Tab-separated table of C-alpha atoms in Angstrom:
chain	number	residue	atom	x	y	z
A	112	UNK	CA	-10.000	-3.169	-7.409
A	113	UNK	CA	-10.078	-4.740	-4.368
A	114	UNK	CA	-13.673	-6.574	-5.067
A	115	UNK	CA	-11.288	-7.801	-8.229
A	116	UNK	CA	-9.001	-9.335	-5.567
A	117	UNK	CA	-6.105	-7.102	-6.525
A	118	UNK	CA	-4.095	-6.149	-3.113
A	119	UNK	CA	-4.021	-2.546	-2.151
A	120	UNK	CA	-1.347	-1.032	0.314
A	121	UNK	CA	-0.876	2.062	1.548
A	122	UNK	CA	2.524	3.704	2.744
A	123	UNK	CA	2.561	3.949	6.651
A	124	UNK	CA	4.998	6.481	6.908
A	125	UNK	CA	3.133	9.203	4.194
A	126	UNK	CA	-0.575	8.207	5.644
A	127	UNK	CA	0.643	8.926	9.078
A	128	UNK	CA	2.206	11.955	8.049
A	129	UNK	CA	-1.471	13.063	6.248
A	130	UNK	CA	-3.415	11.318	9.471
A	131	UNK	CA	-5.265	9.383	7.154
A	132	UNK	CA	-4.112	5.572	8.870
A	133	UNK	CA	-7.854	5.439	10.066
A	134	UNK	CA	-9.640	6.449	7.533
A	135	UNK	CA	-7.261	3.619	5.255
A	136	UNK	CA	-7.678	1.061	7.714
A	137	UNK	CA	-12.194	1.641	7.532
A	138	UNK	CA	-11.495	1.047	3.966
A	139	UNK	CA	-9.671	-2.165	4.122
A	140	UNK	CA	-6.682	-1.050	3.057
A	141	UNK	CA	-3.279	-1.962	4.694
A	142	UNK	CA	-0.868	0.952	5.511
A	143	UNK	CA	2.307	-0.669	6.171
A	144	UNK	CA	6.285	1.033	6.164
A	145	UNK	CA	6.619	0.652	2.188
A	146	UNK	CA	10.605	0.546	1.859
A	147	UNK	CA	11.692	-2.906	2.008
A	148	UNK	CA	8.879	-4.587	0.404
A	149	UNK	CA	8.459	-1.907	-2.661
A	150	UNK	CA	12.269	-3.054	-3.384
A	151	UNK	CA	11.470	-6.777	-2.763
A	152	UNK	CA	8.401	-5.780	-5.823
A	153	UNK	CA	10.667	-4.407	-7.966
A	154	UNK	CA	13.459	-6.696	-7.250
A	155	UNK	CA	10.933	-9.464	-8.532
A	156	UNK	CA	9.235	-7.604	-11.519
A	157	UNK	CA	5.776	-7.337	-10.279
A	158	UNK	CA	3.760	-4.852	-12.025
A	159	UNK	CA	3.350	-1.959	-9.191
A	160	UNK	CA	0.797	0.908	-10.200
A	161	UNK	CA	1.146	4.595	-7.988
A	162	UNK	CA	-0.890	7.280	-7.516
């Protein structure tokens, strides 16, 4: 996905509490606190995909 340019974030708060922030950050992928901007997403109909 990401080679596809498609942006890839990861919630701070949950990867902290799994102590996984360094593991995301080797893979390029940007663990930030999720609450305000998942709302902004949805607020703006993007398409947002979890797993």
């Amino acid at each position: 996905m990401q080679q596809e340019g498609i942006s890839i974030f990861a919630c701070k708060a949950c990867a902290d509490m799994y102590d996984v922030s360094p593991q995301l950050e080797k893979l390029n992928i940007d663990a930030k606190f999720m609450g305000e901007p998942l709302s902004e997403y949805l607020q703006k109909d993007y398409k947002v995909i979890t797993f």
